PDB file of C-alpha atoms and ligand atoms in Angstrom:
ATOM      1  CA  UNK A   1       0.009   0.187  -0.188  1.00  0.00           C
ATOM      2  CA  UNK A   2       1.447   3.617  -0.869  1.00  0.00           C
ATOM      3  CA  UNK A   3       1.771   5.949   1.620  1.00  0.00           C
ATOM      4  CA  UNK A   4       3.916   6.595   5.129  1.00  0.00           C
ATOM      5  CA  UNK A   5       2.178   5.516   7.874  1.00  0.00           C
ATOM      6  CA  UNK A   6       2.508   6.190  11.729  1.00  0.00           C
ATOM      7  CA  UNK A   7       0.893   3.371  13.503  1.00  0.00           C
ATOM      8  CA  UNK A   8       0.016   3.390  17.286  1.00  0.00           C
ATOM      9  CA  UNK A   9       3.353   4.948  17.646  1.00  0.00           C
ATOM     10  CA  UNK A  10       3.935   5.613  21.517  1.00  0.00           C
ATOM     11  CA  UNK A  11       7.019   7.440  22.768  1.00  0.00           C
ATOM     12  CA  UNK A  12       9.970   8.661  22.266  1.00  0.00           C
ATOM     13  CA  UNK A  13       9.134  11.455  24.455  1.00  0.00           C
ATOM     14  CA  UNK A  14       5.392  13.073  24.209  1.00  0.00           C
ATOM     15  CA  UNK A  15       4.117  10.419  21.750  1.00  0.00           C
ATOM     16  CA  UNK A  16       1.028   8.623  23.397  1.00  0.00           C
ATOM     17  CA  UNK A  17      -0.388   6.416  20.418  1.00  0.00           C
ATOM     18  CA  UNK A  18      -0.279   8.267  17.339  1.00  0.00           C
ATOM     19  CA  UNK A  19      -2.020   7.069  14.164  1.00  0.00           C
ATOM     20  CA  UNK A  20      -1.237   9.036  11.108  1.00  0.00           C
ATOM     21  CA  UNK A  21      -1.083   8.307   7.296  1.00  0.00           C
ATOM     22  CA  UNK A  22       0.605  10.559   4.947  1.00  0.00           C
ATOM     23  CA  UNK A  23      -0.829   9.398   1.195  1.00  0.00           C
ATOM     24  CA  UNK A  24       0.965  10.372  -1.929  1.00  0.00           C
ATOM     25  CA  UNK A  25      -0.213  13.215  -3.637  1.00  0.00           C
ATOM     26  CA  UNK A  26      -1.390  15.247  -0.615  1.00  0.00           C
ATOM     27  CA  UNK A  27       0.057  18.173   1.465  1.00  0.00           C
ATOM     28  CA  UNK A  28      -0.792  17.212   5.185  1.00  0.00           C
ATOM     29  CA  UNK A  29      -0.096  19.893   8.012  1.00  0.00           C
ATOM     30  CA  UNK A  30       0.571  19.262  11.345  1.00  0.00           C
ATOM     31  CA  UNK A  31      -0.489  21.940  14.221  1.00  0.00           C
ATOM     32  CA  UNK A  32      -0.141  21.988  17.590  1.00  0.00           C
ATOM     33  CA  UNK A  33       1.093  23.958  20.858  1.00  0.00           C
ATOM     34  CA  UNK A  34       4.686  23.986  22.049  1.00  0.00           C
ATOM     35  CA  UNK A  35       5.776  20.754  23.083  1.00  0.00           C
ATOM     36  CA  UNK A  36       2.864  18.410  21.893  1.00  0.00           C
ATOM     37  CA  UNK A  37       5.209  16.391  19.901  1.00  0.00           C
ATOM     38  CA  UNK A  38       5.361  17.491  16.446  1.00  0.00           C
ATOM     39  CA  UNK A  39       9.021  17.262  15.778  1.00  0.00           C
ATOM     40  CA  UNK A  40       9.236  13.901  17.789  1.00  0.00           C
ATOM     41  CA  UNK A  41       6.585  12.547  15.373  1.00  0.00           C
ATOM     42  CA  UNK A  42       8.157  13.771  12.347  1.00  0.00           C
ATOM     43  CA  UNK A  43      11.579  12.108  13.029  1.00  0.00           C
ATOM     44  CA  UNK A  44       9.806   9.202  14.280  1.00  0.00           C
ATOM     45  CA  UNK A  45       8.317   8.900  10.592  1.00  0.00           C
ATOM     46  CA  UNK A  46      11.502   9.730   9.135  1.00  0.00           C
ATOM     47  CA  UNK A  47      13.069   6.734  10.849  1.00  0.00           C
ATOM     48  CA  UNK A  48      15.386   9.060  13.031  1.00  0.00           C
ATOM     49  CA  UNK A  49      13.882   7.930  16.065  1.00  0.00           C
ATOM     50  CA  UNK A  50      12.751   4.701  17.175  1.00  0.00           C
ATOM     51  CA  UNK A  51       9.318   4.636  18.699  1.00  0.00           C
ATOM     52  CA  UNK A  52       8.778   3.026  22.202  1.00  0.00           C
ATOM     53  CA  UNK A  53       5.810   0.890  20.977  1.00  0.00           C
ATOM     54  CA  UNK A  54       3.944   0.694  17.252  1.00  0.00           C
ATOM     55  CA  UNK A  55       5.697   1.104  13.837  1.00  0.00           C
ATOM     56  CA  UNK A  56       6.027   3.328  10.900  1.00  0.00           C
ATOM     57  CA  UNK A  57       5.169   1.732   7.597  1.00  0.00           C
ATOM     58  CA  UNK A  58       6.986   2.931   4.266  1.00  0.00           C
ATOM     59  CA  UNK A  59       4.573   1.831   1.495  1.00  0.00           C
ATOM     60  CA  UNK A  60       3.109  -1.414   3.486  1.00  0.00           C
ATOM     61  CA  UNK A  61       6.795  -2.029   4.716  1.00  0.00           C
ATOM     62  CA  UNK A  62       8.318  -1.501   7.959  1.00  0.00           C
ATOM     63  CA  UNK A  63      10.732   1.703   7.602  1.00  0.00           C
ATOM     64  CA  UNK A  64      13.676  -0.213   8.860  1.00  0.00           C
ATOM     65  CA  UNK A  65      13.332  -3.020   6.321  1.00  0.00           C
ATOM     66  CA  UNK A  66      14.035  -0.196   3.600  1.00  0.00           C
ATOM     67  CA  UNK A  67      17.583   0.207   4.543  1.00  0.00           C
ATOM     68  CA  UNK A  68      19.099   3.788   5.123  1.00  0.00           C
ATOM     69  CA  UNK A  69      19.736   4.255   1.246  1.00  0.00           C
ATOM     70  CA  UNK A  70      16.044   2.886   0.452  1.00  0.00           C
ATOM     71  CA  UNK A  71      15.117   5.281   2.598  1.00  0.00           C
ATOM     72  CA  UNK A  72      16.718   8.031   1.701  1.00  0.00           C
ATOM     73  CA  UNK A  73      15.897   7.404  -2.039  1.00  0.00           C
ATOM     74  CA  UNK A  74      11.974   7.481  -0.875  1.00  0.00           C
ATOM     75  CA  UNK A  75      11.768   9.868   1.804  1.00  0.00           C
ATOM     76  CA  UNK A  76      13.450  13.719   2.716  1.00  0.00           C
ATOM     77  CA  UNK A  77      13.564  15.109   6.127  1.00  0.00           C
ATOM     78  CA  UNK A  78      13.922  18.876   6.645  1.00  0.00           C
ATOM     79  CA  UNK A  79      14.735  19.540  10.159  1.00  0.00           C
ATOM     80  CA  UNK A  80      14.048  22.914  11.947  1.00  0.00           C
ATOM     81  CA  UNK A  81      17.415  24.533  12.744  1.00  0.00           C
ATOM     82  CA  UNK A  82      21.280  23.487  12.201  1.00  0.00           C
ATOM     83  CA  UNK A  83      24.302  22.395  12.307  1.00  0.00           C
ATOM     84  CA  UNK A  84      24.660  23.984   9.034  1.00  0.00           C
ATOM     85  CA  UNK A  85      27.054  23.183   6.284  1.00  0.00           C
ATOM     86  CA  UNK A  86      28.328  26.473   6.400  1.00  0.00           C
ATOM     87  CA  UNK A  87      31.744  26.352   4.583  1.00  0.00           C
ATOM     88  CA  UNK A  88      30.165  24.570   1.560  1.00  0.00           C
ATOM     89  CA  UNK A  89      28.637  26.213  -1.632  1.00  0.00           C
ATOM     90  CA  UNK A  90      25.062  26.370  -2.136  1.00  0.00           C
ATOM     91  CA  UNK A  91      25.192  23.999  -5.101  1.00  0.00           C
ATOM     92  CA  UNK A  92      27.559  21.560  -2.991  1.00  0.00           C
ATOM     93  CA  UNK A  93      24.906  21.416  -0.206  1.00  0.00           C
ATOM     94  CA  UNK A  94      22.113  20.619  -2.603  1.00  0.00           C
ATOM     95  CA  UNK A  95      24.179  17.743  -4.492  1.00  0.00           C
ATOM     96  CA  UNK A  96      24.271  16.222  -1.100  1.00  0.00           C
ATOM     97  CA  UNK A  97      20.751  15.435  -1.459  1.00  0.00           C
ATOM     98  CA  UNK A  98      21.405  13.031  -4.042  1.00  0.00           C
ATOM     99  CA  UNK A  99      23.737  10.718  -2.061  1.00  0.00           C
ATOM    100  CA  UNK A 100      21.236   8.112  -1.781  1.00  0.00           C
ATOM    101  CA  UNK A 101      21.385   7.917  -5.416  1.00  0.00           C
ATOM    102  CA  UNK A 102      25.152   7.914  -6.031  1.00  0.00           C
ATOM    103  CA  UNK A 103      26.782   4.397  -6.663  1.00  0.00           C
ATOM    104  CA  UNK A 104      29.549   2.961  -5.020  1.00  0.00           C
ATOM    105  CA  UNK A 105      31.873   5.119  -6.540  1.00  0.00           C
ATOM    106  CA  UNK A 106      29.692   8.180  -5.903  1.00  0.00           C
ATOM    107  CA  UNK A 107      29.830   9.531  -9.889  1.00  0.00           C
ATOM    108  CA  UNK A 108      27.291  11.819 -10.811  1.00  0.00           C
ATOM    109  CA  UNK A 109      25.432  11.430 -13.750  1.00  0.00           C
ATOM    110  CA  UNK A 110      22.879  13.633 -15.947  1.00  0.00           C
ATOM    111  CA  UNK A 111      20.062  12.689 -13.647  1.00  0.00           C
ATOM    112  CA  UNK A 112      21.772  14.093 -10.745  1.00  0.00           C
ATOM    113  CA  UNK A 113      22.482  17.293 -12.255  1.00  0.00           C
ATOM    114  CA  UNK A 114      19.340  17.685 -13.705  1.00  0.00           C
ATOM    115  CA  UNK A 115      17.588  17.038 -10.294  1.00  0.00           C
ATOM    116  CA  UNK A 116      19.969  19.547  -8.642  1.00  0.00           C
ATOM    117  CA  UNK A 117      19.229  22.031 -10.919  1.00  0.00           C
ATOM    118  CA  UNK A 118      15.299  21.496 -10.716  1.00  0.00           C
ATOM    119  CA  UNK A 119      15.500  21.675  -7.119  1.00  0.00           C
ATOM    120  CA  UNK A 120      17.152  25.148  -7.051  1.00  0.00           C
ATOM    121  CA  UNK A 121      15.252  26.102  -9.623  1.00  0.00           C
ATOM    122  CA  UNK A 122      11.605  25.344  -8.146  1.00  0.00           C
ATOM    123  CA  UNK A 123      13.067  26.728  -4.462  1.00  0.00           C
ATOM    124  CA  UNK A 124      13.937  30.111  -6.190  1.00  0.00           C
ATOM    125  CA  UNK A 125      17.779  29.432  -5.219  1.00  0.00           C
ATOM    126  CA  UNK A 126      19.655  29.444  -8.246  1.00  0.00           C
ATOM    127  CA  UNK A 127      20.739  32.857  -7.891  1.00  0.00           C
ATOM    128  CA  UNK A 128      22.703  31.608  -4.843  1.00  0.00           C
ATOM    129  CA  UNK A 129      24.267  28.281  -6.289  1.00  0.00           C
ATOM    130  CA  UNK A 130      27.999  29.822  -6.189  1.00  0.00           C
ATOM    131  CA  UNK A 131      27.790  31.483  -2.739  1.00  0.00           C
ATOM    132  CA  UNK A 132      29.047  29.804   0.291  1.00  0.00           C
ATOM    133  CA  UNK A 133      26.001  28.487   2.523  1.00  0.00           C
ATOM    134  CA  UNK A 134      27.188  30.742   5.951  1.00  0.00           C
ATOM    135  CA  UNK A 135      26.963  33.976   3.655  1.00  0.00           C
ATOM    136  CA  UNK A 136      23.182  33.753   3.026  1.00  0.00           C
ATOM    137  CA  UNK A 137      20.270  35.190   5.182  1.00  0.00           C
ATOM    138  CA  UNK A 138      18.250  32.723   7.430  1.00  0.00           C
ATOM    139  CA  UNK A 139      15.324  32.936   4.536  1.00  0.00           C
ATOM    140  CA  UNK A 140      17.780  32.196   1.632  1.00  0.00           C
ATOM    141  CA  UNK A 141      19.334  29.158   3.643  1.00  0.00           C
ATOM    142  CA  UNK A 142      16.168  27.547   4.625  1.00  0.00           C
ATOM    143  CA  UNK A 143      15.283  27.809   0.661  1.00  0.00           C
ATOM    144  CA  UNK A 144      18.586  26.053  -0.222  1.00  0.00           C
ATOM    145  CA  UNK A 145      17.817  23.432   2.453  1.00  0.00           C
ATOM    146  CA  UNK A 146      14.491  22.856   0.925  1.00  0.00           C
ATOM    147  CA  UNK A 147      16.262  22.324  -2.264  1.00  0.00           C
ATOM    148  CA  UNK A 148      18.686  19.826  -0.668  1.00  0.00           C
ATOM    149  CA  UNK A 149      15.388  17.866   0.280  1.00  0.00           C
ATOM    150  CA  UNK A 150      14.014  17.946  -2.823  1.00  0.00           C
ATOM    151  CA  UNK A 151      17.383  17.120  -5.400  1.00  0.00           C
ATOM    152  CA  UNK A 152      16.602  13.649  -4.250  1.00  0.00           C
ATOM    153  CA  UNK A 153      13.288  13.782  -6.101  1.00  0.00           C
ATOM    154  CA  UNK A 154      11.836  11.956  -2.793  1.00  0.00           C
ATOM    155  CA  UNK A 155       8.153  10.479  -2.824  1.00  0.00           C
ATOM    156  CA  UNK A 156       7.347  11.536   0.699  1.00  0.00           C
ATOM    157  CA  UNK A 157       8.664  15.334   2.029  1.00  0.00           C
ATOM    158  CA  UNK A 158       8.865  15.699   5.797  1.00  0.00           C
ATOM    159  CA  UNK A 159       9.182  19.512   6.611  1.00  0.00           C
ATOM    160  CA  UNK A 160       9.773  21.056   9.989  1.00  0.00           C
ATOM    161  CA  UNK A 161       8.688  24.470   9.916  1.00  0.00           C
ATOM    162  CA  UNK A 162       9.762  24.908   6.424  1.00  0.00           C
ATOM    163  CA  UNK A 163       8.219  28.731   6.461  1.00  0.00           C
ATOM    164  CA  UNK A 164      10.280  29.988   9.913  1.00  0.00           C
ATOM    165  CA  UNK A 165      12.529  32.741   9.164  1.00  0.00           C
ATOM    166  CA  UNK A 166      10.971  33.527   5.531  1.00  0.00           C
ATOM    167  CA  UNK A 167       9.288  36.714   4.649  1.00  0.00           C
ATOM    168  CA  UNK A 168       5.583  37.023   3.390  1.00  0.00           C
ATOM    169  CA  UNK A 169       6.573  36.889  -0.050  1.00  0.00           C
ATOM    170  CA  UNK A 170       8.594  33.741   0.261  1.00  0.00           C
ATOM    171  CA  UNK A 171       6.131  32.206   2.792  1.00  0.00           C
ATOM    172  CA  UNK A 172       3.869  32.341  -0.040  1.00  0.00           C
ATOM    173  CA  UNK A 173       6.312  30.767  -2.462  1.00  0.00           C
ATOM    174  CA  UNK A 174       7.008  27.492  -0.200  1.00  0.00           C
ATOM    175  CA  UNK A 175       3.419  27.145   0.414  1.00  0.00           C
ATOM    176  CA  UNK A 176       2.620  27.225  -3.163  1.00  0.00           C
ATOM    177  CA  UNK A 177       5.495  24.916  -3.870  1.00  0.00           C
ATOM    178  CA  UNK A 178       4.004  22.172  -1.194  1.00  0.00           C
ATOM    179  CA  UNK A 179       0.882  22.365  -3.423  1.00  0.00           C
ATOM    180  CA  UNK A 180       2.516  22.015  -6.631  1.00  0.00           C
ATOM    181  CA  UNK A 181       4.593  18.965  -5.180  1.00  0.00           C
ATOM    182  CA  UNK A 182       1.768  17.308  -3.757  1.00  0.00           C
ATOM    183  CA  UNK A 183       0.066  17.892  -7.506  1.00  0.00           C
ATOM    184  CA  UNK A 184       3.168  16.287  -8.870  1.00  0.00           C
ATOM    185  CA  UNK A 185       2.338  13.142  -6.881  1.00  0.00           C
ATOM    186  CA  UNK A 186       4.743  13.914  -3.703  1.00  0.00           C
ATOM    187  CA  UNK A 187       2.923  13.266   0.103  1.00  0.00           C
ATOM    188  CA  UNK A 188       4.201  16.224   2.035  1.00  0.00           C
ATOM    189  CA  UNK A 189       3.800  16.442   5.697  1.00  0.00           C
ATOM    190  CA  UNK A 190       4.714  19.795   7.367  1.00  0.00           C
ATOM    191  CA  UNK A 191       4.860  21.253  10.802  1.00  0.00           C
ATOM    192  CA  UNK A 192       3.478  24.477  10.905  1.00  0.00           C
ATOM    193  CA  UNK A 193       3.027  27.181  13.773  1.00  0.00           C
ATOM    194  CA  UNK A 194       0.408  29.366  11.259  1.00  0.00           C
ATOM    195  CA  UNK A 195      -2.882  28.007  11.111  1.00  0.00           C
ATOM    196  CA  UNK A 196      -3.672  30.015   8.051  1.00  0.00           C
ATOM    197  CA  UNK A 197      -0.691  28.400   6.183  1.00  0.00           C
ATOM    198  CA  UNK A 198      -2.366  25.080   7.535  1.00  0.00           C
ATOM    199  CA  UNK A 199      -5.619  26.047   6.096  1.00  0.00           C
ATOM    200  CA  UNK A 200      -3.975  25.702   2.398  1.00  0.00           C
ATOM    201  CA  UNK A 201      -3.193  22.450   3.154  1.00  0.00           C
ATOM    202  CA  UNK A 202      -5.411  19.557   1.550  1.00  0.00           C
ATOM    203  CA  UNK A 203      -5.523  18.098   5.029  1.00  0.00           C
ATOM    204  CA  UNK A 204      -4.720  19.213   8.996  1.00  0.00           C
ATOM    205  CA  UNK A 205      -3.919  16.827  11.759  1.00  0.00           C
ATOM    206  CA  UNK A 206      -3.581  18.582  15.065  1.00  0.00           C
ATOM    207  CA  UNK A 207      -1.363  16.954  18.088  1.00  0.00           C
ATOM    208  CA  UNK A 208      -2.195  17.887  21.673  1.00  0.00           C
ATOM    209  CA  UNK A 209      -0.248  16.476  24.538  1.00  0.00           C
ATOM    210  CA  UNK A 210       0.858  13.477  22.088  1.00  0.00           C
ATOM    211  CA  UNK A 211      -2.215  12.506  20.956  1.00  0.00           C
ATOM    212  CA  UNK A 212      -3.903  13.063  17.370  1.00  0.00           C
ATOM    213  CA  UNK A 213      -6.868  15.429  18.542  1.00  0.00           C
ATOM    214  CA  UNK A 214      -8.198  16.372  15.084  1.00  0.00           C
ATOM    215  CA  UNK A 215      -7.771  15.363  11.357  1.00  0.00           C
ATOM    216  CA  UNK A 216      -9.599  16.470   8.553  1.00  0.00           C
ATOM    217  CA  UNK A 217      -9.880  19.093   5.739  1.00  0.00           C
ATOM    218  CA  UNK A 218      -8.970  22.307   6.743  1.00  0.00           C
ATOM    219  CA  UNK A 219     -12.007  23.663   6.822  1.00  0.00           C
ATOM    220  CA  UNK A 220     -13.697  20.949   9.219  1.00  0.00           C
ATOM    221  CA  UNK A 221     -10.719  20.980  11.725  1.00  0.00           C
ATOM    222  CA  UNK A 222      -9.726  24.572  12.049  1.00  0.00           C
ATOM    223  CA  UNK A 223     -12.808  25.750  14.215  1.00  0.00           C
ATOM    224  CA  UNK A 224     -12.934  28.068  17.024  1.00  0.00           C
ATOM    225  CA  UNK A 225     -13.698  25.866  19.952  1.00  0.00           C
ATOM    226  CA  UNK A 226     -10.414  23.415  19.298  1.00  0.00           C
ATOM    227  CA  UNK A 227      -7.767  26.513  18.532  1.00  0.00           C
ATOM    228  CA  UNK A 228      -9.361  28.198  21.648  1.00  0.00           C
ATOM    229  CA  UNK A 229      -8.394  25.119  23.765  1.00  0.00           C
ATOM    230  CA  UNK A 230      -5.165  24.997  22.092  1.00  0.00           C
ATOM    231  CA  UNK A 231      -3.782  28.479  21.882  1.00  0.00           C
ATOM    232  CA  UNK A 232      -6.252  30.197  24.143  1.00  0.00           C
ATOM    233  CA  UNK A 233      -9.703  32.138  24.219  1.00  0.00           C
ATOM    234  CA  UNK A 234      -8.557  35.160  22.217  1.00  0.00           C
ATOM    235  CA  UNK A 235      -8.365  33.244  19.116  1.00  0.00           C
ATOM    236  CA  UNK A 236     -11.532  34.134  16.256  1.00  0.00           C
ATOM    237  CA  UNK A 237     -11.833  31.948  13.614  1.00  0.00           C
ATOM    238  CA  UNK A 238     -13.734  33.759  10.351  1.00  0.00           C
ATOM    239  CA  UNK A 239     -14.591  32.387   6.809  1.00  0.00           C
ATOM    240  CA  UNK A 240     -12.966  33.889   3.858  1.00  0.00           C
ATOM    241  CA  UNK A 241     -15.241  32.175   1.271  1.00  0.00           C
ATOM    242  CA  UNK A 242     -14.901  28.483   1.907  1.00  0.00           C
ATOM    243  CA  UNK A 243     -11.521  28.885   3.723  1.00  0.00           C
ATOM    244  CA  UNK A 244     -11.010  29.603   7.480  1.00  0.00           C
ATOM    245  CA  UNK A 245      -9.070  32.326   8.427  1.00  0.00           C
ATOM    246  CA  UNK A 246      -7.690  32.594  11.990  1.00  0.00           C
ATOM    247  CA  UNK A 247      -6.678  35.672  13.868  1.00  0.00           C
ATOM    248  CA  UNK A 248      -6.098  36.704  17.715  1.00  0.00           C
ATOM    249  CA  UNK A 249      -8.292  39.136  19.565  1.00  0.00           C
ATOM    250  CA  UNK A 250      -6.185  39.654  22.728  1.00  0.00           C
TER     251      UNK A 250
HETATM  252  N1  ATP B   1      15.827  14.605  23.257  1.00  0.00           N
HETATM  253  C1  ATP B   1      14.683  14.776  24.502  1.00  0.00           C
HETATM  254  N2  ATP B   1      14.976  14.289  25.490  1.00  0.00           N
HETATM  255  C2  ATP B   1      14.006  14.735  26.580  1.00  0.00           C
HETATM  256  N3  ATP B   1      12.874  15.234  26.029  1.00  0.00           N
HETATM  257  C3  ATP B   1      12.682  15.506  24.814  1.00  0.00           C
HETATM  258  C4  ATP B   1      13.700  15.234  23.956  1.00  0.00           C
HETATM  259  N4  ATP B   1      13.098  15.724  22.582  1.00  0.00           N
HETATM  260  C5  ATP B   1      11.674  16.174  22.905  1.00  0.00           C
HETATM  261  N5  ATP B   1      11.548  16.007  24.372  1.00  0.00           N
HETATM  262  C6  ATP B   1      10.194  16.490  24.559  1.00  0.00           C
HETATM  263  O1  ATP B   1       9.170  16.136  24.087  1.00  0.00           O
HETATM  264  C7  ATP B   1       8.038  16.543  24.004  1.00  0.00           C
HETATM  265  C8  ATP B   1       7.471  17.046  22.533  1.00  0.00           C
HETATM  266  O2  ATP B   1       8.599  17.769  22.103  1.00  0.00           O
HETATM  267  P1  ATP B   1       8.553  18.159  20.502  1.00  0.00           P
HETATM  268  O3  ATP B   1       9.819  19.052  19.986  1.00  0.00           O
HETATM  269  O4  ATP B   1       8.073  16.689  19.485  1.00  0.00           O
HETATM  270  O5  ATP B   1       7.764  19.218  20.308  1.00  0.00           O
HETATM  271  P2  ATP B   1       6.814  20.020  19.342  1.00  0.00           P
HETATM  272  O6  ATP B   1       5.172  19.770  18.976  1.00  0.00           O
HETATM  273  O7  ATP B   1       7.550  20.076  18.127  1.00  0.00           O
HETATM  274  O8  ATP B   1       7.178  21.590  19.843  1.00  0.00           O
HETATM  275  P3  ATP B   1       7.453  23.035  19.267  1.00  0.00           P
HETATM  276  O9  ATP B   1       6.068  23.552  18.808  1.00  0.00           O
HETATM  277  O10 ATP B   1       8.020  23.717  20.663  1.00  0.00           O
HETATM  278  O11 ATP B   1       8.679  22.735  18.546  1.00  0.00           O
HETATM  279  C9  ATP B   1       8.726  18.087  24.588  1.00  0.00           C
HETATM  280  O12 ATP B   1       7.964  18.246  25.971  1.00  0.00           O
HETATM  281  C10 ATP B   1      10.227  17.731  24.726  1.00  0.00           C
HETATM  282  O13 ATP B   1      10.437  18.633  26.060  1.00  0.00           O
END
């Protein structure tokens, strides 16, 4: 079966029995208050943390069965924060995303170069390709790291707060890109803090205290009672057409 699935994940840390299925061709946004377990869940689904109970299935098989290279070809994970390879050129950073595809001798072919060009292009990072990563602004660096994740042409993309550090224009560009990537058949799972960005996803899952407490279409999930419980009584939700719009009335 297609998809990346967390099945009954208990631990590490906050997770208390999470079931979540990321399907190919959808963008699923993960919302929740600080400390609710979003990063931990993402890391568990990327195979970077082992659950105490339950398992993660990648296309129907336990994650560990795929091995690290097999897993690396199918899914990419973009963490929140560093460390960053500051001393590498942007192009070299993005080429690192091809590693799971290179053969024994690590020789790059046309497909690898095309994937790197494509990833730089769609993230709007081509202009930086000859610069050192350490010389970029936070937002520029974020786009390069997203390009590295995309360069491996993954089927599943796991992103931890991909719009942090970005100005409004580039937040919009990344959000638009996530929708387009899902349209191309990728399964995209992104942790977000902004419910209005989550409102643009195909589906939203909400974590609270290590459990999924709501899951579904954004207009069904982003309702005032739930958001007020999570974020305080000042949260308001209005409709902009079909779409929910969330703001604070402190
Ligand atoms: N290595 C660790 N050791 C001990 N506790 C941890 C560790 N990593 C995470 N935790 C705890 O697990 C809980 C969930 O953390 P996690 O980072 O998954 O939350 P989050 O929902 O991503 O939060 P935020 O929105 O603040 O980034 C927190 O209480 C955190 O302190």
